[in-house]
Structures are given as C-alpha cells and as structure tokens.
Coordinates of C-alpha atoms and ligand atoms in Angstrom, one line a residue:
M1 CA -1.2 -92.8 28.0
V2 CA 0.9 -93.5 24.9
K3 CA 4.0 -95.6 25.9
P4 CA 7.1 -93.5 25.3
T5 CA 8.8 -96.0 23.1
K6 CA 8.6 -94.3 19.7
P7 CA 11.7 -92.5 18.1
H8 CA 11.6 -88.8 17.8
H9 CA 9.7 -87.2 15.1
I10 CA 12.0 -85.4 12.6
E11 CA 11.1 -81.8 14.0
T12 CA 12.2 -82.9 17.5
E13 CA 15.3 -84.8 16.2
L14 CA 16.5 -81.8 14.4
V15 CA 16.9 -79.6 17.5
F16 CA 17.6 -82.5 20.0
S17 CA 21.1 -82.7 21.3
K18 CA 22.6 -85.2 23.7
S19 CA 26.3 -84.3 24.1
S20 CA 29.1 -86.5 25.1
D21 CA 31.2 -83.4 25.5
Q22 CA 33.3 -83.2 28.5
F23 CA 31.8 -79.9 29.5
N24 CA 28.2 -80.8 28.5
A25 CA 28.2 -78.0 25.8
S26 CA 24.6 -77.6 24.6
V27 CA 25.8 -76.8 21.0
P28 CA 28.2 -79.3 19.2
P29 CA 31.7 -78.1 19.8
L30 CA 33.9 -77.2 16.8
Y31 CA 37.1 -79.3 16.5
Q32 CA 38.9 -76.9 14.1
S33 CA 42.0 -79.1 14.1
A34 CA 43.7 -81.0 11.1
T35 CA 45.4 -83.5 13.3
F36 CA 44.9 -85.4 16.6
K37 CA 47.7 -86.5 18.9
Q38 CA 48.1 -90.2 19.4
E39 CA 48.1 -91.9 22.9
S40 CA 51.1 -93.8 21.7
L41 CA 52.7 -95.2 18.6
S42 CA 50.5 -98.2 18.7
N43 CA 47.3 -96.5 19.9
M44 CA 46.0 -94.1 17.3
G45 CA 42.7 -93.2 19.1
E46 CA 39.5 -92.6 17.3
Y47 CA 40.7 -89.7 15.1
D48 CA 44.2 -89.1 13.6
Y49 CA 43.6 -86.7 10.7
T50 CA 40.6 -84.6 9.7
R51 CA 40.5 -85.9 6.1
S52 CA 39.8 -89.4 7.6
G53 CA 37.4 -88.2 10.4
N54 CA 36.7 -85.3 12.7
P55 CA 34.4 -85.2 15.8
T56 CA 32.4 -82.2 14.4
R57 CA 31.8 -84.1 11.2
T58 CA 30.9 -87.3 13.1
Y59 CA 28.3 -85.3 15.2
L60 CA 26.7 -83.9 12.0
Q61 CA 26.7 -87.3 10.2
H62 CA 25.0 -89.0 13.2
K63 CA 22.3 -86.2 13.2
L64 CA 21.8 -86.6 9.4
A65 CA 21.6 -90.3 9.7
A66 CA 18.8 -89.9 12.2
I67 CA 16.8 -87.5 10.0
M68 CA 17.4 -89.4 6.7
K69 CA 16.6 -92.7 8.4
A70 CA 19.9 -94.1 7.1
N71 CA 22.5 -96.3 8.7
Q72 CA 25.3 -94.0 7.7
T73 CA 25.8 -90.6 6.1
F74 CA 28.8 -88.8 4.8
A75 CA 29.2 -85.0 4.6
V76 CA 31.3 -83.8 1.7
T77 CA 32.2 -80.5 0.1
S78 CA 29.2 -80.0 -2.3
G79 CA 26.3 -81.8 -3.9
M80 CA 28.5 -82.4 -7.0
G81 CA 31.1 -83.7 -4.7
C82 CA 28.5 -86.4 -3.6
L83 CA 27.9 -87.4 -7.3
D84 CA 31.7 -87.5 -8.0
V85 CA 32.1 -90.0 -5.0
I86 CA 29.1 -92.1 -6.2
V87 CA 30.2 -92.5 -9.8
R88 CA 33.7 -93.6 -8.5
L89 CA 31.9 -96.8 -7.3
L90 CA 31.4 -97.8 -10.9
L91 CA 33.9 -99.7 -13.3
P92 CA 35.1 -98.4 -16.6
G93 CA 32.5 -98.8 -19.3
D94 CA 29.6 -99.5 -16.8
E95 CA 26.1 -98.8 -18.2
V96 CA 24.0 -96.3 -16.3
I97 CA 20.5 -94.9 -16.8
A98 CA 19.8 -91.3 -15.9
G99 CA 16.7 -89.1 -16.1
D100 CA 16.3 -86.7 -19.0
D101 CA 15.7 -83.7 -16.7
L102 CA 18.6 -83.6 -14.2
Y103 CA 20.2 -80.7 -12.6
G104 CA 22.6 -79.2 -15.1
G105 CA 25.8 -79.9 -13.2
T106 CA 24.6 -83.6 -12.9
H107 CA 24.1 -83.7 -16.6
R108 CA 27.5 -82.1 -17.2
L109 CA 29.5 -84.6 -15.2
L110 CA 27.6 -87.6 -16.6
T111 CA 28.1 -86.2 -20.1
Y112 CA 31.8 -85.7 -19.6
M113 CA 32.2 -89.3 -18.3
N114 CA 30.3 -90.6 -21.2
A115 CA 32.3 -88.7 -23.7
K116 CA 35.5 -90.0 -22.2
G117 CA 34.2 -93.6 -22.3
D118 CA 34.4 -94.0 -18.5
L119 CA 30.7 -94.8 -18.4
K120 CA 27.9 -95.4 -20.9
V121 CA 25.1 -93.0 -20.0
F122 CA 21.5 -93.5 -21.3
H123 CA 19.0 -90.8 -20.6
H124 CA 15.3 -91.6 -20.4
D125 CA 12.1 -89.9 -19.3
T126 CA 11.7 -91.2 -15.7
T127 CA 8.1 -90.1 -15.6
N128 CA 7.3 -93.0 -18.0
T129 CA 7.7 -96.0 -15.7
E130 CA 7.0 -98.6 -18.5
L131 CA 9.6 -96.9 -20.7
M132 CA 12.1 -97.0 -17.8
K133 CA 11.3 -100.7 -17.2
S134 CA 11.9 -101.5 -20.8
K135 CA 15.3 -99.9 -20.7
I136 CA 16.6 -101.5 -17.6
T137 CA 18.9 -104.7 -18.3
P138 CA 21.1 -106.8 -16.2
R139 CA 23.9 -104.7 -17.6
T140 CA 22.4 -101.6 -15.9
K141 CA 24.8 -100.9 -13.0
M142 CA 23.3 -97.6 -11.7
I143 CA 20.2 -95.4 -12.1
F144 CA 20.2 -91.8 -11.3
L145 CA 16.8 -90.3 -10.3
E146 CA 15.4 -86.9 -9.2
S147 CA 11.9 -86.2 -8.2
P148 CA 10.6 -83.6 -8.6
T149 CA 13.2 -82.7 -11.2
N150 CA 15.1 -79.4 -11.3
P151 CA 13.7 -77.3 -13.2
L152 CA 10.8 -79.1 -15.0
I153 CA 9.3 -80.4 -11.8
K154 CA 8.8 -83.9 -13.2
V155 CA 7.9 -86.6 -10.9
C156 CA 8.8 -90.4 -11.2
D157 CA 7.5 -93.5 -9.4
V158 CA 10.5 -94.2 -7.2
K159 CA 9.4 -97.5 -5.8
A160 CA 8.2 -99.0 -9.0
I161 CA 11.4 -98.2 -10.7
S162 CA 13.7 -99.3 -7.8
D163 CA 11.8 -102.5 -7.3
Y164 CA 11.8 -103.5 -10.9
A165 CA 15.5 -102.6 -11.3
H166 CA 16.5 -104.8 -8.3
S167 CA 14.4 -107.6 -9.8
V168 CA 16.4 -107.4 -13.0
N169 CA 19.8 -107.0 -11.3
P170 CA 20.0 -107.2 -7.5
D171 CA 23.3 -105.4 -7.6
V172 CA 22.0 -102.4 -9.5
I173 CA 22.5 -99.1 -7.3
I174 CA 19.7 -96.8 -7.4
V175 CA 20.8 -93.2 -6.7
F176 CA 18.4 -90.6 -5.7
D177 CA 19.0 -86.8 -5.6
N178 CA 16.7 -85.5 -2.8
T179 CA 17.8 -81.9 -2.8
M180 CA 14.3 -80.7 -3.7
M181 CA 12.3 -82.5 -1.0
T182 CA 14.7 -82.8 1.9
P183 CA 14.3 -85.5 4.5
L184 CA 11.4 -83.6 5.9
L185 CA 9.1 -84.2 2.9
M186 CA 10.5 -87.5 1.5
T187 CA 12.3 -90.6 2.7
P188 CA 13.7 -92.2 -0.6
L189 CA 15.5 -95.0 1.4
D190 CA 12.1 -96.3 2.3
L191 CA 11.2 -96.5 -1.4
G192 CA 14.0 -98.9 -2.4
V193 CA 16.7 -96.3 -3.1
D194 CA 20.3 -97.6 -2.3
I195 CA 22.0 -94.2 -2.1
Q196 CA 20.5 -90.9 -1.4
Y197 CA 22.4 -87.7 -1.8
E198 CA 21.5 -84.0 -1.4
S199 CA 23.1 -80.7 -2.0
A200 CA 23.2 -79.4 1.5
T201 CA 24.0 -76.0 0.0
K202 CA 20.3 -75.8 -0.4
Y203 CA 17.6 -76.6 2.3
L204 CA 19.6 -78.6 4.7
N205 CA 21.8 -75.6 5.6
G206 CA 19.3 -73.0 4.5
H207 CA 21.4 -69.8 4.6
H208 CA 23.6 -69.9 1.4
D209 CA 26.7 -69.4 3.5
I210 CA 28.4 -72.8 2.8
M211 CA 28.7 -75.4 0.0
A212 CA 28.0 -79.0 1.2
G213 CA 26.7 -82.3 0.2
V214 CA 25.4 -85.4 2.0
I215 CA 25.4 -89.0 1.0
A216 CA 23.2 -91.5 2.9
T217 CA 22.8 -95.2 2.7
R218 CA 21.5 -98.2 4.7
N219 CA 23.8 -100.7 3.0
P220 CA 27.0 -101.2 5.0
S221 CA 29.1 -102.5 2.1
L222 CA 28.2 -99.4 0.0
A223 CA 28.9 -97.2 3.0
E224 CA 32.4 -98.7 3.3
R225 CA 33.1 -98.1 -0.4
V226 CA 31.8 -94.5 -0.2
Y227 CA 34.0 -93.9 2.9
F228 CA 37.0 -95.3 1.1
V229 CA 36.6 -92.8 -1.8
I230 CA 36.0 -89.8 0.5
N231 CA 39.1 -90.6 2.6
S232 CA 41.2 -91.3 -0.5
T233 CA 40.2 -88.2 -2.4
G234 CA 39.9 -85.8 0.6
C235 CA 36.4 -84.3 -0.1
G236 CA 35.1 -84.7 3.5
L237 CA 33.4 -81.5 4.6
S238 CA 35.6 -79.1 6.7
P239 CA 35.0 -79.0 10.5
F240 CA 33.7 -75.3 10.3
D241 CA 31.3 -76.1 7.5
C242 CA 30.1 -79.1 9.5
W243 CA 29.5 -76.9 12.4
L244 CA 27.6 -74.4 10.3
L245 CA 25.5 -77.1 8.6
S246 CA 24.6 -78.5 12.1
R247 CA 23.4 -75.1 13.1
G248 CA 21.4 -74.6 9.9
L249 CA 19.8 -78.0 10.2
R250 CA 18.1 -77.1 13.5
T251 CA 15.6 -74.8 11.8
L252 CA 15.0 -77.0 8.8
A253 CA 11.5 -77.9 9.8
V254 CA 10.3 -74.4 10.4
R255 CA 11.9 -73.1 7.3
V256 CA 10.7 -75.7 4.9
E257 CA 7.1 -75.6 6.4
R258 CA 7.0 -71.8 5.9
Q259 CA 8.5 -71.8 2.5
Q260 CA 6.2 -74.5 1.3
R261 CA 3.1 -72.6 2.7
N262 CA 4.2 -69.5 0.8
C263 CA 4.9 -71.5 -2.4
V264 CA 1.5 -73.1 -2.5
K265 CA -0.1 -69.6 -2.4
I266 CA 2.3 -68.3 -5.1
A267 CA 1.6 -71.4 -7.3
Q268 CA -2.2 -70.7 -7.0
F269 CA -1.8 -66.9 -7.7
L270 CA 0.3 -67.7 -10.9
E271 CA -2.1 -70.3 -12.1
Q272 CA -5.0 -67.9 -11.5
V273 CA -3.2 -65.0 -13.4
G274 CA -3.0 -67.6 -16.4
F275 CA 0.6 -68.8 -16.5
K276 CA 1.5 -72.4 -17.1
V277 CA 2.7 -73.4 -13.7
R278 CA 4.8 -76.6 -12.8
Y279 CA 4.3 -77.4 -9.1
P280 CA 3.4 -80.8 -7.7
G281 CA 1.1 -79.2 -5.1
L282 CA -1.2 -78.1 -7.8
K283 CA -4.0 -80.5 -9.0
S284 CA -3.1 -79.5 -12.6
H285 CA 0.4 -81.3 -12.2
P286 CA 0.3 -84.5 -14.3
Q287 CA 1.7 -86.5 -11.4
Y288 CA -0.1 -84.8 -8.6
E289 CA -1.3 -88.0 -7.0
L290 CA 1.9 -89.9 -7.5
H291 CA 3.7 -87.1 -5.8
R292 CA 1.4 -87.1 -2.8
S293 CA 1.7 -90.9 -2.6
Q294 CA 5.5 -90.7 -2.0
C295 CA 6.1 -87.2 -0.4
L296 CA 4.6 -85.4 2.6
G297 CA 4.5 -82.0 0.7
A298 CA 5.2 -80.3 -2.6
G299 CA 8.2 -78.2 -1.5
A300 CA 9.0 -74.6 -2.3
V301 CA 10.4 -74.6 -5.9
L302 CA 8.1 -74.0 -8.9
S303 CA 8.6 -73.0 -12.5
F304 CA 6.3 -71.4 -14.9
E305 CA 6.3 -70.3 -18.6
T306 CA 5.2 -66.8 -20.0
G307 CA 5.3 -67.8 -23.7
S308 CA 8.1 -65.4 -24.6
V309 CA 11.8 -65.3 -23.6
T310 CA 11.9 -61.5 -23.7
L311 CA 8.9 -61.3 -21.5
S312 CA 10.4 -63.7 -19.0
E313 CA 13.6 -61.7 -18.9
K314 CA 11.6 -58.4 -18.3
I315 CA 9.7 -60.1 -15.4
V316 CA 13.0 -61.4 -13.8
E317 CA 14.7 -58.1 -14.0
A318 CA 11.6 -56.2 -12.7
C319 CA 11.5 -58.1 -9.4
D320 CA 12.8 -56.5 -6.2
I321 CA 12.4 -59.0 -3.3
F322 CA 13.0 -61.9 -5.6
G323 CA 16.8 -61.9 -6.1
I324 CA 18.2 -63.1 -9.5
A325 CA 20.4 -65.9 -8.4
V326 CA 21.0 -69.6 -8.9
S327 CA 20.4 -72.0 -6.2
F328 CA 17.4 -72.6 -3.9
G329 CA 16.5 -73.6 -0.4
C330 CA 17.7 -70.4 1.2
V331 CA 15.5 -68.3 3.5
N332 CA 15.2 -65.6 1.0
S333 CA 13.2 -65.9 -2.4
L334 CA 15.0 -66.2 -5.7
I335 CA 14.0 -65.9 -9.3
S336 CA 16.0 -67.3 -12.3
M337 CA 15.8 -68.5 -15.9
P338 CA 17.2 -72.0 -15.8
C339 CA 18.2 -72.1 -19.5
K340 CA 20.4 -69.1 -19.0
M341 CA 21.7 -69.8 -15.6
S342 CA 21.5 -73.1 -13.5
H343 CA 21.0 -75.4 -16.6
A344 CA 23.2 -73.4 -19.1
S345 CA 25.7 -76.3 -19.0
I346 CA 23.1 -78.3 -21.0
D347 CA 23.6 -77.5 -24.6
A348 CA 20.8 -75.7 -26.4
K349 CA 20.1 -78.6 -28.8
T350 CA 19.7 -81.1 -25.8
R351 CA 17.4 -78.6 -24.0
E352 CA 15.2 -78.4 -27.1
E353 CA 15.1 -82.2 -27.4
R354 CA 14.1 -82.4 -23.8
D355 CA 11.4 -79.8 -24.2
M356 CA 13.0 -77.4 -21.8
P357 CA 11.3 -74.1 -22.5
E358 CA 13.7 -71.3 -23.0
D359 CA 11.3 -68.9 -21.4
L360 CA 11.0 -70.9 -18.2
I361 CA 11.2 -69.0 -15.0
R362 CA 12.0 -70.8 -11.7
L363 CA 10.9 -69.4 -8.4
C364 CA 12.5 -70.6 -5.2
I365 CA 10.3 -69.4 -2.4
G366 CA 11.6 -68.1 1.0
I367 CA 10.2 -67.3 4.4
E368 CA 9.2 -63.7 3.6
N369 CA 5.7 -62.3 4.2
I370 CA 3.5 -63.8 1.5
D371 CA 1.7 -60.5 0.7
D372 CA 5.0 -58.9 0.0
L373 CA 6.1 -61.7 -2.3
I374 CA 2.8 -61.6 -4.3
Q375 CA 3.0 -57.8 -4.5
D376 CA 6.6 -58.0 -5.8
L377 CA 5.5 -60.4 -8.5
T378 CA 2.4 -58.4 -9.4
R379 CA 4.5 -55.3 -9.7
A380 CA 7.0 -57.2 -12.0
F381 CA 4.1 -58.6 -14.1
L382 CA 2.6 -55.1 -14.6
K383 CA 6.0 -53.5 -15.3
S384 CA 6.9 -56.0 -17.9
G385 CA 3.4 -55.9 -19.5
A386 CA 2.8 -59.6 -18.9
V387 CA -0.4 -58.8 -17.1
K388 CA -2.8 -55.8 -17.1
L389 CA -5.6 -54.5 -14.9
N390 CA -9.2 -54.6 -16.2
E391 CA -11.8 -52.0 -15.3
R392 CA -12.6 -53.7 -12.0
D393 CA -8.8 -53.5 -11.1
E394 CA -8.5 -57.3 -11.6
L395 CA -5.2 -58.8 -13.1
F396 CA -5.5 -60.5 -16.4
N397 CA -2.9 -62.1 -18.5
A398 CA -1.9 -59.9 -21.5
F399 CA -0.4 -62.7 -23.5
P400 CA -2.6 -65.7 -22.6
V401 CA -0.7 -68.3 -24.6
H402 CA -1.6 -70.8 -21.8
P403 CA -5.3 -70.2 -21.2
K404 CA -6.5 -69.7 -17.7
L405 CA -6.8 -73.1 -16.0
Ligands
LIG501 C1 19.0 -80.9 -7.7 C2 20.5 -80.6 -7.5 N1 21.3 -81.5 -7.2 C3 22.6 -81.3 -7.0 C4 23.1 -80.0 -7.0 C5 24.6 -79.8 -6.8 O1 24.8 -79.2 -5.6 P1 26.0 -78.3 -5.2 O2 25.8 -76.9 -5.9 O3 26.0 -78.2 -3.7 O4 27.3 -78.9 -5.7 C6 22.2 -79.0 -7.3 C7 22.6 -77.5 -7.4 O5 23.8 -77.2 -7.5 C8 20.9 -79.3 -7.6 O6 20.0 -78.3 -7.9
LIG502 N1 27.5 -71.9 -12.5 C1 27.1 -73.0 -11.8 C2 25.6 -72.9 -11.7 C3 25.1 -73.5 -10.4 S1 23.3 -74.0 -10.4 C4 23.0 -74.1 -8.7 C5 21.7 -74.8 -8.4 N2 21.8 -76.2 -8.5 C6 20.5 -74.4 -9.2 O1 19.7 -75.2 -9.7 O2 20.2 -73.1 -9.2 C7 27.6 -74.3 -12.5 O3 28.1 -74.1 -13.5 O4 27.5 -75.4 -11.9

C-alpha cells in the first residue's frame, strides 16, 4: 500500500474543504462586512477592515496558494490590477524587459509608464532565448513573460530565461502571466519565476461573472511588498467576488480538461481544412516540444489566419454558438479578431512591426458538445465562402494561402 503522506493532487485540492467555521459550514462562509469590531482598544483581533484583510479573502488566498504551489497569494480586483501592483515594486527609471507579444492591456500600461518616464521598457521576442540573454544586463530590474502568448501563441523557455537573468542580477524579478495555462497546466514558480499572476476573470473563475486577479510568490519579502501596495491602494478583491471565485475554482479541473479536449479537436479540424493554426498542441507549432517540456497540456485558446481581413470578419459574424466577445476561459466558446478587439490598444504600426496578422481569428473553446462546435465553424466557413464542398462532400479551403499541412 502507498503510504498516505503525499500532498493532495490539484484536482482534489480544488474541491477539498476543511473549515474552521464555528458551524462547520461545508462551503466557505461569506463575510460581507467592511469592518470588524475590536475586542478592546488594544486588541484589534485578526481583522479590522476589509481593505486590509477579510476572512473570505483569506480562505480563497490559502486555496490559491495550495494550487499555485506558492507561499502566499493575493486576490485583487482584476488581472490588470495585478500588473499595477507589481510595477509599483519598481523605482523611477528602472529598466524592464517585456515580451513583444503581450496581452494588449499589459502593453498599454507598460507603454504608458515608459512614455511618462516612470520605467524604461524594452520589448524583445521571448521565443529567442539567446536574444533575450543578450539583452539582460545587471540594470534589468524586472522581466515580464507570457507563454503561450495572447494572441500569437508564442512559447518561451521560462527556466532558461529565469536562470540566466538571476545569474546576471540575483535581484531581478521575473514576472510571469499564467492566465492562459492556469495552475492546472503549468507551475511557473517551479521554473524560477519570482512572481506569477493570472487574470482570474478567465479560467480560475470560469463563468465570466466577476473580474479578478491573483498574484502568487514564494518569496516572503516580495509578498510583504505586494501586500503593502494592495493595502495602501485598496485593490483587494471584495468579499462577494472572493466567494464567487472560490466557487468557480472548484470546477477548474473538469472545465479545463474538457475545454482542452475540445480545443485539440478543433485545432486538428482547422489545420486539416487548410488554415494556418497557432496552437501548442499541434506538432506544427514551432515550440511544440518546448511547450510540452514545461506544461501539462496545450490549453483551450488558439488562433488562426484566413489570409483576408474581410474573410475573417465574415467568418466571425457567421458563427452562432461561438459568441463574438473578448476574454477567454469561460465555459462557453468565444470568437474574436484580436487586432480589432482585445489588442486594439496596441497601435497598428506596432502590431505590424510585431507581425500580428490583422486577419487573425482567436478561438476560446468552451465545454459545449464538440460536434456542435465543429458544425458551427463549418457552417460559418461555408457561409463566408472560406471553404467549399467538393463532389465527395468534403470540405476544401477556397483560399488556400496557407497550403494544407
Ligand atoms: C493574458 C492576459 N493577462 C492579463 C489580462 C488582464 O486581465 P483582466 O481583464 O482581469 O484585467 C488579460 C485579459 O484581460 C489577459 O488576456
Ligand atoms: N476593452 C478592453 C479589452 C479587454 S480584452 C480581454 C482579454 N484579455 C482578451 O484577451 O480577450 C480593454 O481595453 O482592456
């Protein structure tokens, strides 16, 4: 018999609850209170004011620490709120390196700070490890990484970059946005990352009914500095949103597994039809092996090109089950054109410099029946004229700019 000494697997930890609640409530209680009475003038007790701490937030943060393999986590009002807290750890004029395919909102905040002279931001292609190494200097104070990136699905070698950066400057802070993979598929803190953050608006909550962000670290001094900023600025997540996020988290494993299974089938279908598909679960992805070496799965977001902006627009608008919306990680499937939607905050010139195709379509796959999803896409492809049926009723790409792989 195996000795029962191992910690829980993540699937178990997500649904496990051990309450210290006075009534043994099996679901974490909601402390919808801004203030807490003190025992006396000199004894404040554990909580005084919800901006500084709240039992529902503490419950959530402990659960998140267990699944993210962190010492401490902090729940804040959005993914962008996480980034705002993290950049406040820097000093005026500090040099930072960021990827050249970051979520549009991340790019917007870093560009704003760069323009104001708060930071000096350098963008580089993180998939090129040697290039990244050549750009890291003792003056580099923070490095922002995403892998796979949103929306170009570029993969970087997180451990190689983190190890090299720490060897050049032991105090450099490696910041990793793990929104795409979730703690289920990737543990960036195991790869040398100092601070991991995620937009919990996406998979962690999974139902698109709250905005939230989570910051995680194993470094006690960084945790102290992060907490200081959160308490000082008041961006801690509200009790009710903490409660909803705790509820959403319980189904993370089943949702992500199902979404990923659907996504693999859709990626294969799109590639077979002849589109250029970006998905790290396909062997055609340039960093397929690297992604496999640092993640447990390919996730449920992919993007593909049609060769024409007009054609892409027609496809997007012809879908029925796939809703036209920004965001991802919800239980229902979404379709979008990043250059017009989620990444419109990156100006057209920069998008072109970074080879971001204007015709790019992003699919965020949900938990629906896979046959319905493929039928919805097939109908949209036929209606838009992107694909046609041959005499044997087989689909073929009517505009094969990207020859069948
Ligand atoms: C990869 C990534 N990081 C961070 C964010 C920001 O998260 P939020 O919308 O919760 O502020 C988003 C999307 O918004 C995202 O796609
Ligand atoms: N109008 C919003 C766009 C949010 S994009 C949300 C998500 N990260 C995605 O990639 O779809 C903004 O200006 O931030």
